[in-house]
Tab-separated table of C-alpha atoms in Angstrom:
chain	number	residue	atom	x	y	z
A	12	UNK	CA	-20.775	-7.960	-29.093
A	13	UNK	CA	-18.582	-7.355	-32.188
A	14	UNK	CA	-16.316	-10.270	-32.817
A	15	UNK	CA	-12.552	-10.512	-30.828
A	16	UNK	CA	-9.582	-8.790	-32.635
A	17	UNK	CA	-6.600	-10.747	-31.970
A	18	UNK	CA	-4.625	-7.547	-31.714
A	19	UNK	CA	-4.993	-3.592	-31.469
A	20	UNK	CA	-2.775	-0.972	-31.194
A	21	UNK	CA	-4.339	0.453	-28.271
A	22	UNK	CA	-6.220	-0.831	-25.424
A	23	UNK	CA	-8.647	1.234	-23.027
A	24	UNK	CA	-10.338	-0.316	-19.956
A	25	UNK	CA	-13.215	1.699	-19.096
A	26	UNK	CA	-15.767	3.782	-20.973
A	27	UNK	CA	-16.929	6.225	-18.656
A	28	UNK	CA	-15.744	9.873	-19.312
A	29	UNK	CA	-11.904	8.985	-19.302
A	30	UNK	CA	-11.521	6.194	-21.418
A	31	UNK	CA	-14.229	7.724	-23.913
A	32	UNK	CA	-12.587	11.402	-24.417
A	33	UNK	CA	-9.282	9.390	-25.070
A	34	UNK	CA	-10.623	6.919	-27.654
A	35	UNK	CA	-12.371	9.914	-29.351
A	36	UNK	CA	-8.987	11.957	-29.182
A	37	UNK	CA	-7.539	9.024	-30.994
A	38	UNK	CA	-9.911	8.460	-33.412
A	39	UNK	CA	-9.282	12.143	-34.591
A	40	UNK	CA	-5.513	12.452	-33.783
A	41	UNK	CA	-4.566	8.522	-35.178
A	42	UNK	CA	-7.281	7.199	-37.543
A	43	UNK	CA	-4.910	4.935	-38.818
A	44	UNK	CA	-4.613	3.356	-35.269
A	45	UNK	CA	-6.508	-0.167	-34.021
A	46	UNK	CA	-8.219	0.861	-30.599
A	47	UNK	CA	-10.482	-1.029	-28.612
A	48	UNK	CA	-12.684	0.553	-25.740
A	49	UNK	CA	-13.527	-2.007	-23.185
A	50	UNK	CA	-16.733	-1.481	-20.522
A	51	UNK	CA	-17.230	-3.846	-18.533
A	52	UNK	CA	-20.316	-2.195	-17.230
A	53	UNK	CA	-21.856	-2.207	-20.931
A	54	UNK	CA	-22.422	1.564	-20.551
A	55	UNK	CA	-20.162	2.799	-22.719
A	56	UNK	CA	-19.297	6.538	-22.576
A	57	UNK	CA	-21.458	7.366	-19.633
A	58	UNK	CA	-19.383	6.135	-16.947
A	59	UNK	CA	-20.422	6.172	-12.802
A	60	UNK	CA	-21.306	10.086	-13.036
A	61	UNK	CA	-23.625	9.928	-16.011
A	62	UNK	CA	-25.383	6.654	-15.884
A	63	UNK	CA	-27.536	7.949	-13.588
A	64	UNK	CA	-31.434	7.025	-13.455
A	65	UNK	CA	-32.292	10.170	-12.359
A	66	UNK	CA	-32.898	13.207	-14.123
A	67	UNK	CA	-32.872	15.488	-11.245
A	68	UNK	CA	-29.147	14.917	-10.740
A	69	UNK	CA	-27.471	17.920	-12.132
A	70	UNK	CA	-23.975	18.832	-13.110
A	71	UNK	CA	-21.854	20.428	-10.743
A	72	UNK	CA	-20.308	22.380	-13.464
A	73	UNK	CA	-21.912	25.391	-15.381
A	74	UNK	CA	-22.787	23.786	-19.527
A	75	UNK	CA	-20.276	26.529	-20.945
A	76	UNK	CA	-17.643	23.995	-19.535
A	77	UNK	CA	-18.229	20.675	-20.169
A	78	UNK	CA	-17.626	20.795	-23.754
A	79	UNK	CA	-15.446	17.220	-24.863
A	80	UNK	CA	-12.745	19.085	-26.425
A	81	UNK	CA	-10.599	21.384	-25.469
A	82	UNK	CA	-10.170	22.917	-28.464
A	83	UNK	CA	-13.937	23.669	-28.975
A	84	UNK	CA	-14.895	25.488	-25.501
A	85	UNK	CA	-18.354	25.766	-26.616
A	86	UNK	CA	-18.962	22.008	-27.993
A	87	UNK	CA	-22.059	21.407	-25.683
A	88	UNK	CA	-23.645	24.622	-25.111
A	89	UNK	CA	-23.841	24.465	-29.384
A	90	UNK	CA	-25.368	20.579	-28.800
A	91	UNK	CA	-27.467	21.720	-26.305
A	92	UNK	CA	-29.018	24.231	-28.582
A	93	UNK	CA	-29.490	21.489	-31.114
A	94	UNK	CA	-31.737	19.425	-28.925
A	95	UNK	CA	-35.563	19.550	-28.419
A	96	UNK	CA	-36.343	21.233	-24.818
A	97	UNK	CA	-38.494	18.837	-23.814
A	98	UNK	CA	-35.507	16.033	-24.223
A	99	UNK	CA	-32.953	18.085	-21.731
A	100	UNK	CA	-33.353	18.985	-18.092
A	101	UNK	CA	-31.562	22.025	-17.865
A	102	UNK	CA	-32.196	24.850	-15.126
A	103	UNK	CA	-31.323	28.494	-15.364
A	104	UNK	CA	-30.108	30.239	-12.641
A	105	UNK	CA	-28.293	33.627	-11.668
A	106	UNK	CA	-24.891	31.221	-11.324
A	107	UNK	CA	-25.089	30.160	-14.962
A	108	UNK	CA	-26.804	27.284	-16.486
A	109	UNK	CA	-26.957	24.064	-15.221
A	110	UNK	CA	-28.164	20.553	-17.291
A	111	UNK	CA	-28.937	17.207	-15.929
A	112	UNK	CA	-26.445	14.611	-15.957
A	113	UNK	CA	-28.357	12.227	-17.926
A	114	UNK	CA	-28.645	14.886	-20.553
A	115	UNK	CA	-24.363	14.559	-20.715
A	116	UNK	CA	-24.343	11.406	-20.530
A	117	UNK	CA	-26.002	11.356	-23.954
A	118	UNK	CA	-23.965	14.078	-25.173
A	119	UNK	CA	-20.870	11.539	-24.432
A	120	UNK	CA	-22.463	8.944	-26.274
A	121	UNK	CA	-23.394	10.608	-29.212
A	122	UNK	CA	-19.717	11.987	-29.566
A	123	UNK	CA	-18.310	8.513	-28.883
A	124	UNK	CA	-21.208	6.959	-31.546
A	125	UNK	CA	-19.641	9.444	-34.145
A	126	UNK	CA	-16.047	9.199	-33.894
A	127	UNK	CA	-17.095	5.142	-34.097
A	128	UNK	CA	-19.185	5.459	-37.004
A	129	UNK	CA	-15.762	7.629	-38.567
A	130	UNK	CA	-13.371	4.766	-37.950
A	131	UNK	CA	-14.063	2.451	-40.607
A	132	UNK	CA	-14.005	-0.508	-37.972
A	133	UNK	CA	-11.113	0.807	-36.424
A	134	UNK	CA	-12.629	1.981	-33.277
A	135	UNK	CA	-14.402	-0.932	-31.690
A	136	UNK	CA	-16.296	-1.198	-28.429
A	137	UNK	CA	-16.214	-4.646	-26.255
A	138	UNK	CA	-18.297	-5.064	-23.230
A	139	UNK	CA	-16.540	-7.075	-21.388
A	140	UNK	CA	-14.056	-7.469	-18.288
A	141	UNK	CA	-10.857	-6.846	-18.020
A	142	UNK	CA	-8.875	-9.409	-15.601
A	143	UNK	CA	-5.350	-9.701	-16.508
A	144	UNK	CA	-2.580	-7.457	-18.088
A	145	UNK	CA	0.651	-9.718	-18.728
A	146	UNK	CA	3.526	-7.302	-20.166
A	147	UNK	CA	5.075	-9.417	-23.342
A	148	UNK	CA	8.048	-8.705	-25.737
A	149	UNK	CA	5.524	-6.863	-28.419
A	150	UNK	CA	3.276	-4.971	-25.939
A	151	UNK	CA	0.690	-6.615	-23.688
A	152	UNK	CA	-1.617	-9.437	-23.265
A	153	UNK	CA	-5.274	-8.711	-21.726
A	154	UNK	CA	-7.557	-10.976	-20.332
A	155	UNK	CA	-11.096	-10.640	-21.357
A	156	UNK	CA	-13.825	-13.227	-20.527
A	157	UNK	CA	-11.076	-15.739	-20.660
A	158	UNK	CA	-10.096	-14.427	-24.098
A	159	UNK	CA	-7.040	-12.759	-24.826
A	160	UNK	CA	-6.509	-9.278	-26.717
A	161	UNK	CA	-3.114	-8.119	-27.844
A	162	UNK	CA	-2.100	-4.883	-27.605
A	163	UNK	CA	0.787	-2.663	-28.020
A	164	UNK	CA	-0.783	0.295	-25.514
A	165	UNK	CA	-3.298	0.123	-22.340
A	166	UNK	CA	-4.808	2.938	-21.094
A	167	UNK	CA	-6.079	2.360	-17.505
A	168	UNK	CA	-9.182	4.772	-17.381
A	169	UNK	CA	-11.498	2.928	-14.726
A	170	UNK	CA	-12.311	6.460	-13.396
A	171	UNK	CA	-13.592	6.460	-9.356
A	172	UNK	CA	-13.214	3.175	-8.168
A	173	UNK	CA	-14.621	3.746	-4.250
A	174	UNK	CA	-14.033	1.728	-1.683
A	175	UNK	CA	-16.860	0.344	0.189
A	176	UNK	CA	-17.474	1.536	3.889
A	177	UNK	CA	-17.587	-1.206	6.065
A	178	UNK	CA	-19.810	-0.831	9.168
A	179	UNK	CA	-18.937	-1.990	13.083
A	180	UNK	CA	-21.247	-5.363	12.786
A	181	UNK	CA	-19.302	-5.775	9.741
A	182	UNK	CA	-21.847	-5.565	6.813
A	183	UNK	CA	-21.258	-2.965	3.953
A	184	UNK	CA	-23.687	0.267	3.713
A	185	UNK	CA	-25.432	0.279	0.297
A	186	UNK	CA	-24.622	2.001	-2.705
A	187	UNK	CA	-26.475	4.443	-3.782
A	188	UNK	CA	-25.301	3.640	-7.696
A	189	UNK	CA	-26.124	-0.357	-7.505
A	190	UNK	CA	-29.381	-1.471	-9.052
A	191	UNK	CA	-32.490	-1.870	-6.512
A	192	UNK	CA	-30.519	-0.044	-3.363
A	193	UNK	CA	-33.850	2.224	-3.109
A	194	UNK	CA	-36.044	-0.257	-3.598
A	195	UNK	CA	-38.619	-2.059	-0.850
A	196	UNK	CA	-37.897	0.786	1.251
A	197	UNK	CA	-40.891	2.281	3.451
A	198	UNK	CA	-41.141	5.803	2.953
A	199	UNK	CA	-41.930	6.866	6.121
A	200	UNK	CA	-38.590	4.760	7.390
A	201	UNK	CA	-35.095	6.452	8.655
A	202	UNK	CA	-32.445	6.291	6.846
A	203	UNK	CA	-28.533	7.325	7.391
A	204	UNK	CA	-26.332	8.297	4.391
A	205	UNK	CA	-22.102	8.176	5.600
A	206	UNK	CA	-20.564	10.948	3.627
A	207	UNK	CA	-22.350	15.148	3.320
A	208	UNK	CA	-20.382	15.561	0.290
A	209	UNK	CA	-21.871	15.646	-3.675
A	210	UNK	CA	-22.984	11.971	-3.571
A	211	UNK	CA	-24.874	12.432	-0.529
A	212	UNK	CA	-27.013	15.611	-2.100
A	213	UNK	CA	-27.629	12.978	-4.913
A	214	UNK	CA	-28.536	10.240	-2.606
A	215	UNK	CA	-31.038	12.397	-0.395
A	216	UNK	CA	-32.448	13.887	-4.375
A	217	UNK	CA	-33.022	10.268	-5.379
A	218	UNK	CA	-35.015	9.574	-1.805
A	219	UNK	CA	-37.605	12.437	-2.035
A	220	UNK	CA	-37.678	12.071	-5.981
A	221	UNK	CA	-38.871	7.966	-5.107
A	222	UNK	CA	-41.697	9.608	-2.473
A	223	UNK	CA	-39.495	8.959	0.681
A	224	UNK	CA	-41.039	11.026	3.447
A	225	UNK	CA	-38.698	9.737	6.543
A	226	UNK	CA	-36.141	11.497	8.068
A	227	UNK	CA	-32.362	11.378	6.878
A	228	UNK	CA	-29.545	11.554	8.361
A	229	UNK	CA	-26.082	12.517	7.213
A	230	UNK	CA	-22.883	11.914	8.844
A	231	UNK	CA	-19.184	12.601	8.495
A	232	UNK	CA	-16.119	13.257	10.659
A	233	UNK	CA	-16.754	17.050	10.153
A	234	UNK	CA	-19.923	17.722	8.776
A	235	UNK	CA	-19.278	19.740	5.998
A	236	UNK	CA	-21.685	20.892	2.903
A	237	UNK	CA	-20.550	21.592	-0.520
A	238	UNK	CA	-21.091	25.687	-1.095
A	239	UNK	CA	-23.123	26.561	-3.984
A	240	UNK	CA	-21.898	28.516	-6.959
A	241	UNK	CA	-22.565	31.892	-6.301
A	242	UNK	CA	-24.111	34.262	-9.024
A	243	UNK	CA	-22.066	35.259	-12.067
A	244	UNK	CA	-20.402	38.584	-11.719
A	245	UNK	CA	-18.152	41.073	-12.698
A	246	UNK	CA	-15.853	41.309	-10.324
A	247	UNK	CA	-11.943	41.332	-11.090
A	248	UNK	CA	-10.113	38.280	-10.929
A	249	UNK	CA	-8.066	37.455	-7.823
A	250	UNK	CA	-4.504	37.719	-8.258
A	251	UNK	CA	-2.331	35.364	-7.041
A	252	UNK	CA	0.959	36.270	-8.048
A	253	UNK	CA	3.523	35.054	-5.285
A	254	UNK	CA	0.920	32.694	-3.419
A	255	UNK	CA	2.274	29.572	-4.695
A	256	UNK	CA	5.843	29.766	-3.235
A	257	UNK	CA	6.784	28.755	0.407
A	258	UNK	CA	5.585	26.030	3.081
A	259	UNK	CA	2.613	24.846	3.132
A	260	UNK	CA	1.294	26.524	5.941
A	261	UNK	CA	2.472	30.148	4.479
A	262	UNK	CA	0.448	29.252	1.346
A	263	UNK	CA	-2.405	28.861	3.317
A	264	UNK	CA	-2.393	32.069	5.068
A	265	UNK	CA	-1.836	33.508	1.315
A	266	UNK	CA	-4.716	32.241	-0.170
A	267	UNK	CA	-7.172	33.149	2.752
A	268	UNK	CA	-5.578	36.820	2.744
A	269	UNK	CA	-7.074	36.837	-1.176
A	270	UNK	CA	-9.980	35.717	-0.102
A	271	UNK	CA	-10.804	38.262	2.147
A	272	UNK	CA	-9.565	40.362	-0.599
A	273	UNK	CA	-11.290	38.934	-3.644
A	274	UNK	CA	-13.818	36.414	-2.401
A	275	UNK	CA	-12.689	32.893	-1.862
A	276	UNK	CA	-14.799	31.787	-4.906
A	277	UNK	CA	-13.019	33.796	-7.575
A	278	UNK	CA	-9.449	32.708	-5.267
A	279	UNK	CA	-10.687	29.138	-5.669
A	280	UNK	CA	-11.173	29.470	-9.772
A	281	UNK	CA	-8.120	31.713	-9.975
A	282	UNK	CA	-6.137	28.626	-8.600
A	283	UNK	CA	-7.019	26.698	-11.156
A	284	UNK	CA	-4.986	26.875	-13.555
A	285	UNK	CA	-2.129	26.271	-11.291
A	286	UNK	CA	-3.316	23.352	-8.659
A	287	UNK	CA	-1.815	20.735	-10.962
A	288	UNK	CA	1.625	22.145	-10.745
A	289	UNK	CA	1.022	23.206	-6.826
A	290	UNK	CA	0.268	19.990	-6.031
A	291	UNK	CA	3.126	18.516	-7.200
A	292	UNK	CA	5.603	21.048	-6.060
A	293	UNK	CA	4.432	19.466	-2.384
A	294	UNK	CA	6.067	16.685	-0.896
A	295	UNK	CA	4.795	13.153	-0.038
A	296	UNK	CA	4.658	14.260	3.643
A	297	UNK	CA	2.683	17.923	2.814
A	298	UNK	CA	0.310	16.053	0.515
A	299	UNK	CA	-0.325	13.543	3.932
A	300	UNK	CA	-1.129	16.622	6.109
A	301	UNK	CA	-3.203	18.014	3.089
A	302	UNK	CA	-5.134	15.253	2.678
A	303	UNK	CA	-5.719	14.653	6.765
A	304	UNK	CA	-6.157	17.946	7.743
A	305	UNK	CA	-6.783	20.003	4.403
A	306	UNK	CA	-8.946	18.174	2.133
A	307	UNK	CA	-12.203	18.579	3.442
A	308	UNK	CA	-12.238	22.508	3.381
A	309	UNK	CA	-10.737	22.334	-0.151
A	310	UNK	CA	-13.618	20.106	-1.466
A	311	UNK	CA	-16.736	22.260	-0.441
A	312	UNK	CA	-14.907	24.960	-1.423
A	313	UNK	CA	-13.529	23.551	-5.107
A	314	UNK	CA	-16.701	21.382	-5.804
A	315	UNK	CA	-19.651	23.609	-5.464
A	316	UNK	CA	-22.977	22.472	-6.115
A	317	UNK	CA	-25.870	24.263	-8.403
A	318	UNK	CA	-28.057	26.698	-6.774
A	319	UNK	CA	-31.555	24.429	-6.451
A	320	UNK	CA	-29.637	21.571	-5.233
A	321	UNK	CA	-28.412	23.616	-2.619
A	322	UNK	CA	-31.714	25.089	-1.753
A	323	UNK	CA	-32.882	21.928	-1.201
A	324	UNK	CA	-30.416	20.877	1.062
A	325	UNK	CA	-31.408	23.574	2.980
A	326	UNK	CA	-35.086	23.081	2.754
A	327	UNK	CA	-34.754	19.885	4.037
A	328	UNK	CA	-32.687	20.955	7.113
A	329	UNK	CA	-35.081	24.098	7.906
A	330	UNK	CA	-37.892	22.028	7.667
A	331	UNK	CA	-35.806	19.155	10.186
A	332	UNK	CA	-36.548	16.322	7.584
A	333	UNK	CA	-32.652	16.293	7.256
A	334	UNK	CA	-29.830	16.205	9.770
A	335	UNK	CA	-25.944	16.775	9.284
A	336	UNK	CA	-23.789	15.364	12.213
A	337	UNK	CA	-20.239	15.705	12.560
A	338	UNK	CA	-18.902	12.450	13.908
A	339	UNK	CA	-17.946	8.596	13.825
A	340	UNK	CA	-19.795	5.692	13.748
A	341	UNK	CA	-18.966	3.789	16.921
A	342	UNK	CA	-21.691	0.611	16.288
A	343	UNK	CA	-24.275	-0.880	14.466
A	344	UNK	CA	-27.543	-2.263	15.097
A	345	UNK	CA	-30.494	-3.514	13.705
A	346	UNK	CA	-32.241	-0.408	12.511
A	347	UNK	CA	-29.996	2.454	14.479
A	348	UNK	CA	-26.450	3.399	14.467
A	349	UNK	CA	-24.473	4.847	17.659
A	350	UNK	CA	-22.476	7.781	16.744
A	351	UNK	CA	-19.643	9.486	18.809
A	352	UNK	CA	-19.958	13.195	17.728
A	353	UNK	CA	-16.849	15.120	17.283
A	354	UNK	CA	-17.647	18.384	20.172
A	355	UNK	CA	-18.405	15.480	22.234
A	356	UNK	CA	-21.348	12.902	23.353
A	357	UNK	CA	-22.769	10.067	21.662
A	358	UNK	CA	-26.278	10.398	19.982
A	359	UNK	CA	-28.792	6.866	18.475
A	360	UNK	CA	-29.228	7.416	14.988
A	361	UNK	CA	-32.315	5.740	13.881
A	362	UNK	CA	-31.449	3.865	10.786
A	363	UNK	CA	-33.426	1.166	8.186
A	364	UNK	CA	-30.835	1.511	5.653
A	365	UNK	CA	-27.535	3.111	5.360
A	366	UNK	CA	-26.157	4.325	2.128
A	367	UNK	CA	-22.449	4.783	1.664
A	368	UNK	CA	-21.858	8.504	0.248
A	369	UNK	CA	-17.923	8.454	1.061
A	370	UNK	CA	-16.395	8.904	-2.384
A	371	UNK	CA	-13.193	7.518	-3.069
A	372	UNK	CA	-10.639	6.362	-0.929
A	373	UNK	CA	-7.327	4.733	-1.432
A	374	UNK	CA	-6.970	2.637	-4.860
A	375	UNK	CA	-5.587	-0.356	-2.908
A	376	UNK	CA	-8.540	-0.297	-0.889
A	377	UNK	CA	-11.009	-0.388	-3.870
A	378	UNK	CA	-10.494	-4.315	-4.487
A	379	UNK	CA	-11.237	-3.921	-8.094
A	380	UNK	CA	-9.910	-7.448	-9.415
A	381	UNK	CA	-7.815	-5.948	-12.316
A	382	UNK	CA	-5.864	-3.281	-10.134
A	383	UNK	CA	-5.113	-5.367	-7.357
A	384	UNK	CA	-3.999	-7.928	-9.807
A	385	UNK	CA	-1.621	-5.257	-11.742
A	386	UNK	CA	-0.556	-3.914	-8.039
A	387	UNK	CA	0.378	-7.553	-6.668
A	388	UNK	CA	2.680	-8.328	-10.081
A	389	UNK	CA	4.641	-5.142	-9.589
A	390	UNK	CA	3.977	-3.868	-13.041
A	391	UNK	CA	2.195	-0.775	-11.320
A	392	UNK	CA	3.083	1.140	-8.266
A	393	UNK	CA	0.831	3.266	-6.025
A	394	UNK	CA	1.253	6.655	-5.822
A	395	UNK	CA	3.047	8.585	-2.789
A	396	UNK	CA	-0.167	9.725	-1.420
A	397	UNK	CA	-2.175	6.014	-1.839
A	398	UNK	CA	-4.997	7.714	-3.880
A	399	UNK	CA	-4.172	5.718	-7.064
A	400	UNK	CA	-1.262	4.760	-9.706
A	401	UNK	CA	2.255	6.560	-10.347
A	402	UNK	CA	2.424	7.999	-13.581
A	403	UNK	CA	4.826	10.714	-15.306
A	404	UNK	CA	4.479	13.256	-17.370
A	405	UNK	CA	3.230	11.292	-20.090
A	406	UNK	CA	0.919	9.711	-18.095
A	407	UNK	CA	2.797	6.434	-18.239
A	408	UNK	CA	2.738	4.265	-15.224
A	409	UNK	CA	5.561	3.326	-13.179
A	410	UNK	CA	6.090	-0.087	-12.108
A	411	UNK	CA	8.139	-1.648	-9.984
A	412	UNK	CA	11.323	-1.241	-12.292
A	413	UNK	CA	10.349	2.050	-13.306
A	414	UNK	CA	7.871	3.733	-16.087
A	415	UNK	CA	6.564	0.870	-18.169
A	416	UNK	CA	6.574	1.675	-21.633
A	417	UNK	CA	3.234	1.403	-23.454
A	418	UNK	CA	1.060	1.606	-20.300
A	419	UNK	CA	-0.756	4.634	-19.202
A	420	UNK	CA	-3.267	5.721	-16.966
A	421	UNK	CA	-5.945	8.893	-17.131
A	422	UNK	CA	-8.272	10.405	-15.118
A	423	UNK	CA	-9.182	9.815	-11.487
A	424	UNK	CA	-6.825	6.849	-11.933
A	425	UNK	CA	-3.877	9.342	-11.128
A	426	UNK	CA	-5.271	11.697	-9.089
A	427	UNK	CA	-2.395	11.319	-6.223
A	428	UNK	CA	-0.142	12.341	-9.188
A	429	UNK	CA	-2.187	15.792	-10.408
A	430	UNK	CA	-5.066	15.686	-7.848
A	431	UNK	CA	-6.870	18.200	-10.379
A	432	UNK	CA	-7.583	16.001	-12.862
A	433	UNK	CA	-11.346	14.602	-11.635
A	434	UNK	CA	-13.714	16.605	-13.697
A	435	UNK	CA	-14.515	17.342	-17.294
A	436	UNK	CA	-12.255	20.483	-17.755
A	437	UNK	CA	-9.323	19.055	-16.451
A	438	UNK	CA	-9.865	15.087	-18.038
A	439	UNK	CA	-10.386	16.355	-21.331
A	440	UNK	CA	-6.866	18.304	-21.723
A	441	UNK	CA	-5.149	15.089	-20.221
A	442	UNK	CA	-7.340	12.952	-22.883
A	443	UNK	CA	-6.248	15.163	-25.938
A	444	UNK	CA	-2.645	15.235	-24.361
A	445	UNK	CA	-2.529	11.276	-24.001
A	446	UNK	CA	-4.029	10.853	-27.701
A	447	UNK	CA	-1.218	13.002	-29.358
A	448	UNK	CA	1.382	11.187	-27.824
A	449	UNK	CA	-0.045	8.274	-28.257
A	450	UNK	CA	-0.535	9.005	-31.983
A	451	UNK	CA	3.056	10.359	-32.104
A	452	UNK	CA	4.355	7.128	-30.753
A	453	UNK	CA	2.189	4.458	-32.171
A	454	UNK	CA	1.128	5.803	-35.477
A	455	UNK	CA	4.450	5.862	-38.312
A	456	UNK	CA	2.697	9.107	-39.953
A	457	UNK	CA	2.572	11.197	-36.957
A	458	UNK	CA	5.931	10.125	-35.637
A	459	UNK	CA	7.523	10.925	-38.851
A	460	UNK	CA	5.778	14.223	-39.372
A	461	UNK	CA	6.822	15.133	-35.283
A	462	UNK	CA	10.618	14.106	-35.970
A	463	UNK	CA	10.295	16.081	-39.467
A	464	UNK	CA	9.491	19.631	-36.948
């Protein structure tokens, strides 16, 4: 623990891949700036994705796009190169090549240990907990371990904060991420995982990695599997010109004419660039019906998995180790779970432990102490949709009396605002975005050389 500064120029809460890409951005945009990076889970720069035990987890995204920086496309394929095979998992395939996410996790670090090592002091790391924001005439007072650290800037980078899923009888299913949830489990015994999305494939991975032979069983309203990447081709690019315009429902029938046209993968990765900006051309009531009718479809379809991972998912079903049901949960017993399928009938799912694999939900729901703190004193607002904080263009967040100056948020943290703006490609542009305009705004320098242009 290095000792308290009374005051920084800029505060980040949370390490993982948000709050880590922005205090690297600063340390090479504003060297002259004071930032500290606060983790409360004392994993700094690895975050929930990459602080994974288990090597076997892969990323979802091919290596020649995960680089940091935006500006340097091929930053991790070249550190990649650089490291001993034996220390990386990485597995080629036909869609491209895939690493673990341990393996990024360390490439995170290391970046973050460098631009540390550059700042003469000035980037410091605190693990520690964040409880309290108070707004004051010269910037903001934090809350840290009952200490306080002054700061004229706060980024609010806590990344996914899920909400847990509550069960009928009332107890919470496990999560997969907290320390011992595999443990003391016999390996022959059932087990249900709520949610058939990414962090189910994981949780099912970590299960037969640990020598877990019983049968699983996934369930969700709908039932639906990521897609895998499919193999790298050379196919033209879809063209979109003209989809983006219209009701929702005509933009819809768009897009699936391209993809009967082009393939809905290469409509999918032609949309891109532009989902930000579609997004937000939708209003709160067409982001509702996106989200409860829409969002499913658009997430196996957007977040595709690597080819082994989905061969195993499939292994596991031929072989009828693993079952995906489509349907709710309508009670809870001791050791089985009563599900209400959704073509109709009820089915006993036999179940010694239940791990929740739902992802995200609404940031009020989350009950992280700091944002339900910052929600209930009005200095941040939801956003229309409920999936986390308003923010403008800047990235500042909007309170109750409009934007706040000096307060921003990144990341999966306004999601409801840009909704593409969860993984690497998209977190790193907003990171090196936020850092010049922080440095433009905080640092005397930079502001004078951006007034002198």
């Amino acid at each position: 623990m290095v000792p308290m500064s009374p005051r920084v120029d800029v505060a980040i809460i949370g390490a993982g891949l948000s709050g880590t890409l922005t205090a690297i951005q600063l340390a090479h945009q504003a060297p002259a700036l004071g930032v500290a990076l606060v983790e409360r889970s004392g994993q700094a720069g690895m975050g929930l994705a990459y602080s994974t035990r288990d090597a076997s987890h892969l990323l979802n995204v091919r290596a020649d796009r995960m680089s940091a920086f935006p500006d340097e496309p091929d930053g991790f394929v070249r550190w990649l190169d650089a490291q001993a095979p034996d220390t990386v998992c990485r597995v080629e395939t036909d869609a491209g090549v895939f690493v673990s996410r341990q393996a990024y996790g360390r490439y995170l670090r290391e970046m973050l240990a460098s631009a540390e090592a550059a700042s003469d002091g000035r980037l410091r790391l605190y693990d520690d907990d964040v409880t309290s924001i108070e707004r004051g005439p010269e910037g903001f007072s934090l809350t840290l371990g009952g200490r306080a650290l002054q700061a004229r800037a706060v980024v609010l980078a806590m990344g996914n904060l899920a909400a847990p899923f509550a069960l009928p009888d009332g107890k919470v299913a496990v999560n997969p991420w907290a320390m011992g949830a595999f443990d003391d489990l016999d390996p022959d015994a059932p087990v249900a995982i709520i949610g058939t999305g990414l962090t189910m494939i994981d949780v099912l991975t970590s299960l037969r990695r640990r020598g877990h032979r019983g049968r699983v069983t996934a369930i969700s309203r709908r039932g639906l599997r990521p897609h895998a990447h499919a193999p790298l081709s050379a196919l033209p690019a879809a063209d979109m010109t003209g989809a983006l315009g219209g009701p929702l429902s005509a933009r819809l029938h768009r897009l699936r004419s391209a993809a009967r046209a082009y393939g809905w993968r290469e409509v999918v990765d032609a949309l891109r660039p532009e989902t930000q900006g579609l997004w937000q051309t939708l209003s709160a009531q067409e982001k509702q019906r996106f989200l409860r009718h829409a969002r499913p479809w658009w997430d196996i379809h957007r977040h595709r998995i690597a080819a082994p991972a989905a061969a195993m998912i499939e292994a596991e079903i031929a072989a009828g180790r693993l079952d995906v049901l489509a349907g709710r949960i309508k009670a809870a017993e001791v050791g089985a779970l009563s599900v209400t399928l959704r073509g109709g009938g009820e089915t006993i799912v036999p179940a010694i432990r239940v791990f929740d694999a739902t992802g995200f939900g609404s940031l009020a729901q989350s009950g992280d102490r700091l944002v339900t703190h910052l929600l209930r004193s009005g200095l941040v607002l939801s956003d229309a949709a409920g999936l986390g904080l308003s923010a403008d263009t800047h990235l500042q967040a909007r309170g109750g009396e409009g934007p706040v100056p000096g307060l921003y948020a990144i990341g999966p943290m306004v999601r409801g605002e840009y909704w593409e703006c969860t993984a690497v490609p998209d977190i790193r542009v907003q990171a090196e975005s936020l850092g010049r305009h922080l440095a433009g705004t905080l640092d005397p320098v930079k502001r004078d050389q951006s007034r002198a242009t």
